[in-house]
Short mmCIF file of C-alpha atoms and ligand atoms in Angstrom, two decimals:
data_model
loop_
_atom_site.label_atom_id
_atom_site.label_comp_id
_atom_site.label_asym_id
_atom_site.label_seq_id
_atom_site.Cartn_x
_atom_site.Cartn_y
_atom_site.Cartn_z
CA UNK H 1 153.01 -2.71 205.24
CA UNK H 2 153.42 -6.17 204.03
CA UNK H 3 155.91 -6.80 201.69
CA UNK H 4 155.69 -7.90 198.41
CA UNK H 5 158.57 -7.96 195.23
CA UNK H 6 158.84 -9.68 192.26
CA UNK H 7 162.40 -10.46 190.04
CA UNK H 8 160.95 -9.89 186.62
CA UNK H 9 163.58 -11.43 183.97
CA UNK H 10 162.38 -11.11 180.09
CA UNK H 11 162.98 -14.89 178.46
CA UNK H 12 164.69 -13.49 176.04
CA UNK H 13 168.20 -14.96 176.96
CA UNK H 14 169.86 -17.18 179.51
CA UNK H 15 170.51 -15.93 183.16
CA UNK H 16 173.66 -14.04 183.79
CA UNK H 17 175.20 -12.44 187.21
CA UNK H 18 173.84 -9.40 186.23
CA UNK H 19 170.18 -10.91 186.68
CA UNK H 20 171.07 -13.11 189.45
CA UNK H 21 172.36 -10.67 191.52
CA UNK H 22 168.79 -8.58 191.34
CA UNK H 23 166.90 -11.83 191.99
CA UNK H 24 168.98 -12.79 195.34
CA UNK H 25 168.64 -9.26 196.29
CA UNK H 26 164.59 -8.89 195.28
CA UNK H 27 164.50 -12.90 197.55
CA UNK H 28 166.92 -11.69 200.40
CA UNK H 29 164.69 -8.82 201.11
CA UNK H 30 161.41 -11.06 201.23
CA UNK H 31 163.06 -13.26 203.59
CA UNK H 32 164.25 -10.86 205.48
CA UNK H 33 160.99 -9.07 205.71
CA UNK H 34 158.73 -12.14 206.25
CA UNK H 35 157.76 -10.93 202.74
CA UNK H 36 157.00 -12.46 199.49
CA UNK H 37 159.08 -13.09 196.18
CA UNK H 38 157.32 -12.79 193.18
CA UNK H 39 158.66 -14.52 189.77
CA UNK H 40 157.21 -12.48 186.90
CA UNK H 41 157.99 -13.30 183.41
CA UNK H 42 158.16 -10.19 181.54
CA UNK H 43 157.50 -12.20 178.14
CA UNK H 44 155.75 -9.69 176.29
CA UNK H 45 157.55 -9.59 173.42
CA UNK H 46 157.15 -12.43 171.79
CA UNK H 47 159.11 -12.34 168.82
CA UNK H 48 162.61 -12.60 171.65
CA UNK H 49 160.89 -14.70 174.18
CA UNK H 50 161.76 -18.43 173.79
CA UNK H 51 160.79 -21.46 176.19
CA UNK H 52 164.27 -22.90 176.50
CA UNK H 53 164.86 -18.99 177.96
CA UNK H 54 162.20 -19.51 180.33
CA UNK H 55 162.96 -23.18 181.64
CA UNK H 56 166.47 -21.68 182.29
CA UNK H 57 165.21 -19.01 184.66
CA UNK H 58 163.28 -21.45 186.12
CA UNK H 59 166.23 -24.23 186.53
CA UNK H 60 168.36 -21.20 187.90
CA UNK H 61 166.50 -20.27 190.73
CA UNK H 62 166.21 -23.36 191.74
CA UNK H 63 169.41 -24.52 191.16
CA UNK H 64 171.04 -20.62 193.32
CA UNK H 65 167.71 -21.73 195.88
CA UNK H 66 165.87 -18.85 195.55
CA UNK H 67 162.41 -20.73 195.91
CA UNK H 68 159.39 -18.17 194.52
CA UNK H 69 155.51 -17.69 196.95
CA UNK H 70 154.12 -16.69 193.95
CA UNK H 71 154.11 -16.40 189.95
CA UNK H 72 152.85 -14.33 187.43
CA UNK H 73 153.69 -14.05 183.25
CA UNK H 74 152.82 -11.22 181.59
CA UNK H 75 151.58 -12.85 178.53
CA UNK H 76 148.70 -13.96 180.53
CA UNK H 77 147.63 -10.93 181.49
CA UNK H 78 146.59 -9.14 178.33
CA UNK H 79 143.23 -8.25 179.26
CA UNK H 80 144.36 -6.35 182.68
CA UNK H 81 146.72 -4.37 180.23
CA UNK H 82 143.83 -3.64 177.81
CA UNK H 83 141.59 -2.49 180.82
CA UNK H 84 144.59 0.11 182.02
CA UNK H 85 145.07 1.27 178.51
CA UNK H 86 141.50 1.92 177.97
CA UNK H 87 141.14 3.90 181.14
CA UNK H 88 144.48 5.88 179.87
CA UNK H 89 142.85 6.77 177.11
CA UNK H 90 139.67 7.99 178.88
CA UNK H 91 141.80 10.25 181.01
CA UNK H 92 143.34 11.89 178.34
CA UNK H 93 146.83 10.67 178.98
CA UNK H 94 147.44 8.23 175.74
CA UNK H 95 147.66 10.21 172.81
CA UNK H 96 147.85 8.31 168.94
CA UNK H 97 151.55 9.41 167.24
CA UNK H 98 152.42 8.32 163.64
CA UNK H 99 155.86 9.40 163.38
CA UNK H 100 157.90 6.13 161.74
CA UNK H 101 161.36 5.44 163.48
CA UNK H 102 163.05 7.05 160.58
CA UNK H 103 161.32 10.33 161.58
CA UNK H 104 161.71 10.22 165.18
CA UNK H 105 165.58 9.23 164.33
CA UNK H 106 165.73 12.56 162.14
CA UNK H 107 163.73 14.52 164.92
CA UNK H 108 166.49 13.54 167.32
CA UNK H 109 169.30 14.20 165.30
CA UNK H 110 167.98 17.91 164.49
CA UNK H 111 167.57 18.59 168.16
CA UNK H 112 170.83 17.15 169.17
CA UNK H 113 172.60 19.13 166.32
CA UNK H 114 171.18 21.99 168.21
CA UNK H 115 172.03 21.04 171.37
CA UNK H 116 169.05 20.37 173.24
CA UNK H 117 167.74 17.09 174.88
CA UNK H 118 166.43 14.64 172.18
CA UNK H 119 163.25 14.47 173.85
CA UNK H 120 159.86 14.14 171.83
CA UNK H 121 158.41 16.96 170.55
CA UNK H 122 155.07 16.51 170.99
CA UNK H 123 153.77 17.17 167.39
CA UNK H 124 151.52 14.53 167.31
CA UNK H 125 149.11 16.33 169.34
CA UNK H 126 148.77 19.20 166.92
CA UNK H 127 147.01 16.61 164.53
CA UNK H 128 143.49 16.83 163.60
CA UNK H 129 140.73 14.26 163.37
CA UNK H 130 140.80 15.16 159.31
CA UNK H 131 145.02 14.70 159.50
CA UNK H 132 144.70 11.61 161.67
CA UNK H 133 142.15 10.03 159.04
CA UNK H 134 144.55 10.95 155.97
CA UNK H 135 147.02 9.07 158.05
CA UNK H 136 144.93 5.93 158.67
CA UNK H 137 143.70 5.73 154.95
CA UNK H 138 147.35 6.18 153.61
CA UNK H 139 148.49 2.84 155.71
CA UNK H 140 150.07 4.39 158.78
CA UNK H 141 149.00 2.79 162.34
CA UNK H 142 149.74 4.69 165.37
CA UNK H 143 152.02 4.13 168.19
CA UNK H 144 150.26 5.46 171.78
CA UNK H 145 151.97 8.39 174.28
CA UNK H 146 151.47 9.08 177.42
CA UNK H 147 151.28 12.48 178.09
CA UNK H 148 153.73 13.12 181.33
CA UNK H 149 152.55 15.60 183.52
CA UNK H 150 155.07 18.85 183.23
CA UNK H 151 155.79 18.54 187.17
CA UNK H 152 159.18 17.33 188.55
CA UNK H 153 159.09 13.64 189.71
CA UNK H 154 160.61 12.82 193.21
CA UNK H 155 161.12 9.54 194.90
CA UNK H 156 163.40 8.07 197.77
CA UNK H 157 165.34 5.42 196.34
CA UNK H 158 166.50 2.90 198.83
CA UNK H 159 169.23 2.46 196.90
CA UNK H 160 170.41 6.15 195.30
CA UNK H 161 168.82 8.51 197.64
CA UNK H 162 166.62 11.26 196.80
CA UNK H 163 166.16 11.26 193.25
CA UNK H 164 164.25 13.91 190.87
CA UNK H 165 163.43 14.27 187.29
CA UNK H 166 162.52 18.18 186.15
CA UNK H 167 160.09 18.36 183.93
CA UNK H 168 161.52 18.16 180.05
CA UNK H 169 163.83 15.48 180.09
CA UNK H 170 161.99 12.65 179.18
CA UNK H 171 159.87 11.87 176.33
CA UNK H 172 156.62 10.61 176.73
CA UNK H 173 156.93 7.01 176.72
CA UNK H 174 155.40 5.12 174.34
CA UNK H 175 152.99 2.62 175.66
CA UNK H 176 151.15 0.53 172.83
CA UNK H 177 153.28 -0.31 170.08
CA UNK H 178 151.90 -0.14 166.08
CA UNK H 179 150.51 -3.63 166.45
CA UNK H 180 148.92 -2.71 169.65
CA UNK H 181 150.63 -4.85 171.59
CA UNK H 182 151.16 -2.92 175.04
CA UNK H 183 155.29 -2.54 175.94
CA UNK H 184 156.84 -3.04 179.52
CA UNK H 185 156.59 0.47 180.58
CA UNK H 186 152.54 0.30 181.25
CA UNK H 187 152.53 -3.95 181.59
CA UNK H 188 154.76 -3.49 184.48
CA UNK H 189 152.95 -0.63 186.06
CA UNK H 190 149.53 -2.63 185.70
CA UNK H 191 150.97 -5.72 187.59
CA UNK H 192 153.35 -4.15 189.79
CA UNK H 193 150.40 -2.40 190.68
CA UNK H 194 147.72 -4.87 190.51
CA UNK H 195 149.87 -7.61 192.29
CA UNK H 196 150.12 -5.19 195.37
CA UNK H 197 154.40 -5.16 194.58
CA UNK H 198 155.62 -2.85 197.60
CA UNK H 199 159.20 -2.64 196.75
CA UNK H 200 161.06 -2.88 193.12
CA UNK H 201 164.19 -3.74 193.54
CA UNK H 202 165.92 -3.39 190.06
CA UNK H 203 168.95 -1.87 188.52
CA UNK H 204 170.18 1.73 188.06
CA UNK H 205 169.58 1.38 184.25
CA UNK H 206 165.99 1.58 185.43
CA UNK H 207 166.06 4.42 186.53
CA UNK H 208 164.51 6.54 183.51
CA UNK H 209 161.74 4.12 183.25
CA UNK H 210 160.87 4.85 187.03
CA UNK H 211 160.56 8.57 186.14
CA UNK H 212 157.67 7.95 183.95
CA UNK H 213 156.71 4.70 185.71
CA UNK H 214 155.85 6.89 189.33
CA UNK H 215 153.72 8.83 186.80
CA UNK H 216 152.18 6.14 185.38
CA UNK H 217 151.28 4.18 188.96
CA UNK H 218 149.44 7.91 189.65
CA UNK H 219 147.63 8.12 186.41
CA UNK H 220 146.00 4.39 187.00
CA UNK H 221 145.64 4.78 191.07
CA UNK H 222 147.72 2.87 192.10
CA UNK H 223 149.81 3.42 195.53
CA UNK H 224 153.29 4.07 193.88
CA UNK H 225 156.18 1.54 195.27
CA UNK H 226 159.22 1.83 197.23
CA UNK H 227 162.39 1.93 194.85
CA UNK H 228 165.59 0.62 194.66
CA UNK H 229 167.63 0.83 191.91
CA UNK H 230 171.24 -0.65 192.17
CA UNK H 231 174.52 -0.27 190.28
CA UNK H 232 174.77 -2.66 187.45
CA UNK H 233 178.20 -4.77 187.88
CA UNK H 234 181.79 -4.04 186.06
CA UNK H 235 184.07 -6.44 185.21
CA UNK H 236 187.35 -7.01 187.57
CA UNK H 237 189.05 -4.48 184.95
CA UNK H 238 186.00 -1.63 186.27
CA UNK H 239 184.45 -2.04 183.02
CA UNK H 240 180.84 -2.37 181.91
CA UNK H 241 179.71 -5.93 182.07
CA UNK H 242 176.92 -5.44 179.47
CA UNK H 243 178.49 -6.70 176.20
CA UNK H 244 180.36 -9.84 178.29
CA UNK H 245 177.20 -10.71 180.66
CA UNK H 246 176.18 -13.28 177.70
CA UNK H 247 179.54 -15.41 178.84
CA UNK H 248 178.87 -15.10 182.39
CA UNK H 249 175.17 -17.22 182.03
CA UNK H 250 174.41 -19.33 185.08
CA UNK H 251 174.96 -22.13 183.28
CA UNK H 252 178.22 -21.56 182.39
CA UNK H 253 179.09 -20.27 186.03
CA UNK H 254 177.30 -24.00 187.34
CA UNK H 255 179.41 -25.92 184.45
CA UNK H 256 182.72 -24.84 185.69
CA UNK H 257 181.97 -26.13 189.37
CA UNK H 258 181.23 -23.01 191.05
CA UNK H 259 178.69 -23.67 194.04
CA UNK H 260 175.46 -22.16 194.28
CA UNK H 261 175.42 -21.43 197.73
CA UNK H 262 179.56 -19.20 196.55
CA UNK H 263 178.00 -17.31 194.08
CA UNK H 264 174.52 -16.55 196.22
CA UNK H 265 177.14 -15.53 198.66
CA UNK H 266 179.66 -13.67 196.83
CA UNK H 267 176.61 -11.45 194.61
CA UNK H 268 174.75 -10.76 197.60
CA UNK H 269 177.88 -9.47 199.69
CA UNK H 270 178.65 -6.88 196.51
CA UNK H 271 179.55 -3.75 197.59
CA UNK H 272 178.51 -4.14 200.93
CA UNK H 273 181.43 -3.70 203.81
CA UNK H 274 181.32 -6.87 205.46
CA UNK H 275 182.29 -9.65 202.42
CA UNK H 276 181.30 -12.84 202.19
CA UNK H 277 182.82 -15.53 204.33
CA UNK H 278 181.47 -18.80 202.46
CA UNK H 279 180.02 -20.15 206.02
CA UNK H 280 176.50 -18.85 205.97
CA UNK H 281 173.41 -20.99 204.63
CA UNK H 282 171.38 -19.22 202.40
CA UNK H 283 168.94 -18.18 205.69
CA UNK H 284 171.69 -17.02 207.52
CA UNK H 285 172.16 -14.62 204.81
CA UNK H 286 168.96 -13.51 204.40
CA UNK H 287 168.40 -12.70 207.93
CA UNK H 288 171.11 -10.69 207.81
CA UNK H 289 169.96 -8.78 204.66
CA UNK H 290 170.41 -5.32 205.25
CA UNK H 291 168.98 -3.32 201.53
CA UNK H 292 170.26 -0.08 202.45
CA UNK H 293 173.56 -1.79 203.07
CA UNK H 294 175.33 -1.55 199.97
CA UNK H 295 177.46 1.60 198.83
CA UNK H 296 176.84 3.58 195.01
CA UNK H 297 179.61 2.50 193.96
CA UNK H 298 179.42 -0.40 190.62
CA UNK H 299 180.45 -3.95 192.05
CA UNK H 300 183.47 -5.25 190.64
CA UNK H 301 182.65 -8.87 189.20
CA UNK H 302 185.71 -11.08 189.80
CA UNK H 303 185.91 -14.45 188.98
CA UNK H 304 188.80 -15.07 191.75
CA UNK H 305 187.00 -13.65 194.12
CA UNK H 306 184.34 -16.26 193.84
CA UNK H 307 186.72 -19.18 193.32
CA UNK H 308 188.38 -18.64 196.57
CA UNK H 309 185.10 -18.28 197.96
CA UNK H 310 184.20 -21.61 196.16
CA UNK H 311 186.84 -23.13 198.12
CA UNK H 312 185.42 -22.19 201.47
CA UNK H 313 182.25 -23.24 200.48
CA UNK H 314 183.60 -26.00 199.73
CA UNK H 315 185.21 -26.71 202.89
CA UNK H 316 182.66 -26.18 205.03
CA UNK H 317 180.21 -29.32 203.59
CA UNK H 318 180.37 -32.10 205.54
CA UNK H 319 180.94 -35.75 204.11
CA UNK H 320 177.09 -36.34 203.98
CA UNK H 321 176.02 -32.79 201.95
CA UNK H 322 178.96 -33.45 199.13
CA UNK H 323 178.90 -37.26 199.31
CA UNK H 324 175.79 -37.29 196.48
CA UNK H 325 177.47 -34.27 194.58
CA UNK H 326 180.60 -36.22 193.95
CA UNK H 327 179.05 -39.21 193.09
CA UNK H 328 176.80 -37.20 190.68
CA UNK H 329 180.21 -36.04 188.89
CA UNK H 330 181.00 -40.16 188.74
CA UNK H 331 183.28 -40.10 192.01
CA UNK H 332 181.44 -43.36 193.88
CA UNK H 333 182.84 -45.02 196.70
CA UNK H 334 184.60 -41.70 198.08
CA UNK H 335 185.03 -41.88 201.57
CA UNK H 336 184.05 -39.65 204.46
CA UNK H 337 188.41 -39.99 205.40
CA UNK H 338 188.95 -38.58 201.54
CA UNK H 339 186.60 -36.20 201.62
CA UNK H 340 188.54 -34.93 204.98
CA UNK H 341 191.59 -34.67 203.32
CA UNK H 342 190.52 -32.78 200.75
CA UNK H 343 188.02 -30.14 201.29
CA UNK H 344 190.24 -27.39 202.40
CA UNK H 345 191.98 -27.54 198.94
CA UNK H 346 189.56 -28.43 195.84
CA UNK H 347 188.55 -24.73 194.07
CA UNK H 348 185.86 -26.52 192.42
CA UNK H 349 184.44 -30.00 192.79
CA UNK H 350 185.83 -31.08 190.00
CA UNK H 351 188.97 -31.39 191.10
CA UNK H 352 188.33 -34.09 193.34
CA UNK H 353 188.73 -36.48 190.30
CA UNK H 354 192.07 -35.67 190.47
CA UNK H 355 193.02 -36.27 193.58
CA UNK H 356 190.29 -39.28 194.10
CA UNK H 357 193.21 -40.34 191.17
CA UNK H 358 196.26 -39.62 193.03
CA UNK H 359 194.88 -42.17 195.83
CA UNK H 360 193.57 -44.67 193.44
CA UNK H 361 194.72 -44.86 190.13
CA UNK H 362 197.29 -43.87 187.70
CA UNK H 363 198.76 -40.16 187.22
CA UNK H 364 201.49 -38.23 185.32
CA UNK H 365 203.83 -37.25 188.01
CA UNK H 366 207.05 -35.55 187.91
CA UNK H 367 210.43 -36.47 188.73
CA UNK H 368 213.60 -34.49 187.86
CA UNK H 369 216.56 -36.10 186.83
CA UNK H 370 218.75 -34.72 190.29
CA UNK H 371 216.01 -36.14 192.34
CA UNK H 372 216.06 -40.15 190.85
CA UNK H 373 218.46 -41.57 193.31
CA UNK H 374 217.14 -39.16 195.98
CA UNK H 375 213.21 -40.83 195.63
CA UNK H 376 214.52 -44.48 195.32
CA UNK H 377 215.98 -44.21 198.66
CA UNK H 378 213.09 -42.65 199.64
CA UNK H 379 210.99 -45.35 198.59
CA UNK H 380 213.07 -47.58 200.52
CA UNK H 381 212.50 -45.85 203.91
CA UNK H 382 208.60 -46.03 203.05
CA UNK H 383 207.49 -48.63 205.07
CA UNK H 384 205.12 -51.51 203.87
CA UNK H 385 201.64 -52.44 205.27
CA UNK H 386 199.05 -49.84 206.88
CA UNK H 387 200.08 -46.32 207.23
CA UNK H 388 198.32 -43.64 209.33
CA UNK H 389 198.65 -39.90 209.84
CA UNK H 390 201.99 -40.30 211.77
CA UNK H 391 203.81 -42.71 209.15
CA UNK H 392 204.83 -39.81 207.39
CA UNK H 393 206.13 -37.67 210.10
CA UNK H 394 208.25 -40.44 211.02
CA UNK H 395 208.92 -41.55 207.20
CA UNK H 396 210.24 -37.55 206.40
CA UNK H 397 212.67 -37.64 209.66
CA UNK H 398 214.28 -40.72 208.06
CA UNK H 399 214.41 -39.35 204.39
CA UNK H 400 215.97 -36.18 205.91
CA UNK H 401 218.47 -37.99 208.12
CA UNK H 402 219.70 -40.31 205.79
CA UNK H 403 219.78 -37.95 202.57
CA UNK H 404 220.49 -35.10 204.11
CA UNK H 405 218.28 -32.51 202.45
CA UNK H 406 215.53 -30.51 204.03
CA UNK H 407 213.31 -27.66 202.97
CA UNK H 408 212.01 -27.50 199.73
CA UNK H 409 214.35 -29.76 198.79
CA UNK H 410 213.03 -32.36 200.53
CA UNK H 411 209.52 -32.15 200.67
CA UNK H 412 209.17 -30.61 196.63
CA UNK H 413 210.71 -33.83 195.02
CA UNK H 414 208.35 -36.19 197.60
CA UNK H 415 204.83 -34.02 196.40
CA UNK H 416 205.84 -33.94 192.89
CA UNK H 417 206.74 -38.25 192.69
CA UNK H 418 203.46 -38.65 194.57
CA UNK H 419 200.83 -36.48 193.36
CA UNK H 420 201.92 -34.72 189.94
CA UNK H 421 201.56 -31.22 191.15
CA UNK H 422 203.79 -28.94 193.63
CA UNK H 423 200.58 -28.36 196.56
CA UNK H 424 197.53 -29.60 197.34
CA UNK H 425 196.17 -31.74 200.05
CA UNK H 426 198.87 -32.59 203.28
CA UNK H 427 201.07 -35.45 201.97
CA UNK H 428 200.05 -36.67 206.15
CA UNK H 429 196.49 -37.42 204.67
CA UNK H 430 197.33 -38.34 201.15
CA UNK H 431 199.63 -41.11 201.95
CA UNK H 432 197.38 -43.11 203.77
CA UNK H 433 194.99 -43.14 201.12
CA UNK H 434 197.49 -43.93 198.64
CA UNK H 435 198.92 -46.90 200.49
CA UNK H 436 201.92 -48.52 200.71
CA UNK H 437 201.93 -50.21 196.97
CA UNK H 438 201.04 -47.31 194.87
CA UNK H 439 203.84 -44.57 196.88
CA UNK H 440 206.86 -47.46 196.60
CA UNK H 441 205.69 -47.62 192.60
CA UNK H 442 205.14 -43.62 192.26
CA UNK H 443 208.83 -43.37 194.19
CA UNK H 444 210.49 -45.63 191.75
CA UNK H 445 209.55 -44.76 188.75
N1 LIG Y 1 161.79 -7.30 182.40
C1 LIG Y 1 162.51 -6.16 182.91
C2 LIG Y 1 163.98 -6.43 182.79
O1 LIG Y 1 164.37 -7.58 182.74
C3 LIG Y 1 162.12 -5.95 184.33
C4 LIG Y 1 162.60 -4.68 184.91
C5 LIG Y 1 161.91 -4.42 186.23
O2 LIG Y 1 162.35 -5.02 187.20
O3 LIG Y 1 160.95 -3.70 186.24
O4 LIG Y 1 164.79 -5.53 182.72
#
């Protein structure tokens, strides 16, 4: 069987994690497979889909690396819908409803006040020719059914098991909107279909649509895919993401510094048992993609999580991958020595700046009034001219012997007068990069 998925984002908003994490799934298990990833742009609905939306799905893929064999949009694809409709409506299975929202809304409330399922009653297929005509002539257009067989519908999800719908619990889905404009149920049959799509890879909310959707694939001959439907993420709190997803865009995530490569890594390890280590390349990860992997249970989202991952990613580039991304955040002239010195404790990239300023240039730092006489002798044990990696060693055995102190006391005072915070890269590294002139001057100030 080759394989064959497609990540199918509407352009109807920005990227979030929830998205992301179905598209590095959907490209992990094309890689994995010797398969191909399919982007689809589900960007029927016009009215919601905007081209800023698409060129962000486009500039994040590229940007997490998730590079796409082929591409399809839906709104090109009209006339393959049109085809599948008509042949629908041959078979019998699309059936013309004129029920306004209002009356479905009142239909449902009825049969929920009753307690039974709020699923559509089927009275549009009592109508006449002569009632369907009186319906026509007094303005009314109608919305388009399909009828779902009365049979229970079985699959094996890849993700939740065996999975079966009885027979009625779901309405028959409305396929062709008043303006006849066909609706995602049927578009994404026809091209998941048509586009030979093996496997769908998509979340658990999904899973309704699927019921109908195996139906569907039957009704129009096509070979009905392999699903996988996946739990949608919760916040670190266990919470449903949905309403917060809009402040956890790609965007933002790539503003604050986070690494693709960290969050590729940290979504794709979700609720799997081995977690992300931050050393793999993309590759690496998808030859280890394993789709039946991943437990039931919803991923917790945690932002912490991926920062300390961040910093691992971090610390595994060498000089020559980060040397263009901190000169594209206006840090030129870094060296390969800095860069050493540092990569084991920046979160984010950004914070390179500040440390690039601790070696170079002028920071707040903090001295307490106890500690004033303390540093000035200090200073004065610093020695003048080149320092390397021992000077400090051997500087910190004379501070200590002549003042005295050790532990905290002794180091805490040093970090603070030098670099403005209590940790952060080994005083042994930053010293040398500081020099001679700018420690004496942080010392005694
Ligand atoms: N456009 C749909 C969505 O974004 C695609 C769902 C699917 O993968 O079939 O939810």
């Amino acid at each position: 069987m080759s394989i064959r998925v497609r990540f199918a984002p509407s352009p109807t908003g920005f990227m979030h994690v929830g998205n992301a994490i179905i598209a590095i799934r959907n490209w992990m298990f094309a890689r994995s497979q010797d398969g191909i990833f399919m982007l689809r742009l589900d960007d029927t609905d016009d009215e919601r889909s905007e081209d800023k939306y698409e060129q962000g799905i486009y500039d994040d893929l590229k940007w997490l690396g998730l590079d796409w064999d082929e591409f399809a949009k839906q709104s090109d694809r009209n006339d393959r819908y049109d085809l599948a409709i008509d042949s629908l409506k041959k078979s019998g299975r699309l059936y013309p409803c004129y029920e306004t929202a209002e009356e479905l809304d009142m239909k449902r409330k009825i049969q929920l006040g009753q307690a039974k399922a709020p699923v559509y009653d089927r009275s549009a297929l009592n109508l006449t020719k002569g009632d369907m005509e009186k319906l026509e002539a007094s303005g009314r257009k109608p919305h388009w059914r399909f009828k779902l067989n009365d049979v229970a519908v079985k699959w094996c999800d890849l993700g939740r098991g065996d999975v079966c719908f009885e027979p009625g619990h779901l309405s028959d889905p409305v396929l062709i909107r008043e303006d006849g404009r066909p609706l995602y149920t049927i578009s994404s049959v026809v091209d998941d279909g048509e586009l030979g799509i093996s496997h769908v890879i998509r979340g658990e909310d999904h899973i309704a649509n699927t019921a109908v959707q195996v139906e569907l694939f039957m009704a129009l001959g096509f070979d009905v895919p392999v699903f996988a439907h996946l739990p949608l993420l919760v916040g670190a709190d266990g919470k449903g993401l949905s309403k917060r997803l809009g402040s956890l865009s790609l965007q933002d995530i790539r503003k604050s510094g986070v690494e693709p490569l960290a969050l590729v890594a940290y979504l794709s390890h979700m609720g799997a048992s081995i977690a992300a280590d931050g050393t793999q390349s993309l590759s690496d990860m998808a030859a280890k993609f394993d789709i039946g992997a991943f437990g039931r249970a919803s991923p917790r989202y945690d932002p912490s999580e991926l920062n300390m991952l961040n910093i691992k990613v971090l610390h595994n580039k060498s000089f020559t991958e980060i040397k263009p991304q901190l000169e594209a955040i206006g840090l030129t002239g870094v060296t390969e020595e800095f860069w050493a010195a540092m990569h084991g404790n920046v979160e984010k990239l950004e914070d390179a700046k500040y440390w690039w300023q601790v070696c170079n240039g002028d920071i707040e730092i903090i001295v307490n009034n106890d500690d004033v006489e303390f540093l000035k002798i200090a200073a004065e044990l610093l020695p003048c001219g080149d320092y390397d990696e021992n000077t400090y060693g051997a500087w910190i055995y004379a501070v200590k012997q002549k003042t005295g102190r050790k532990g905290k006391g002794l180091f805490l005072p040093l970090r603070l007068a030098l670099s403005g915070k209590n940790k952060g890269p080994e005083l042994k590294y930053l010293l040398p990069l500081m020099g001679d002139k700018l420690a004496k001057s942080r010392l005694n100030s």
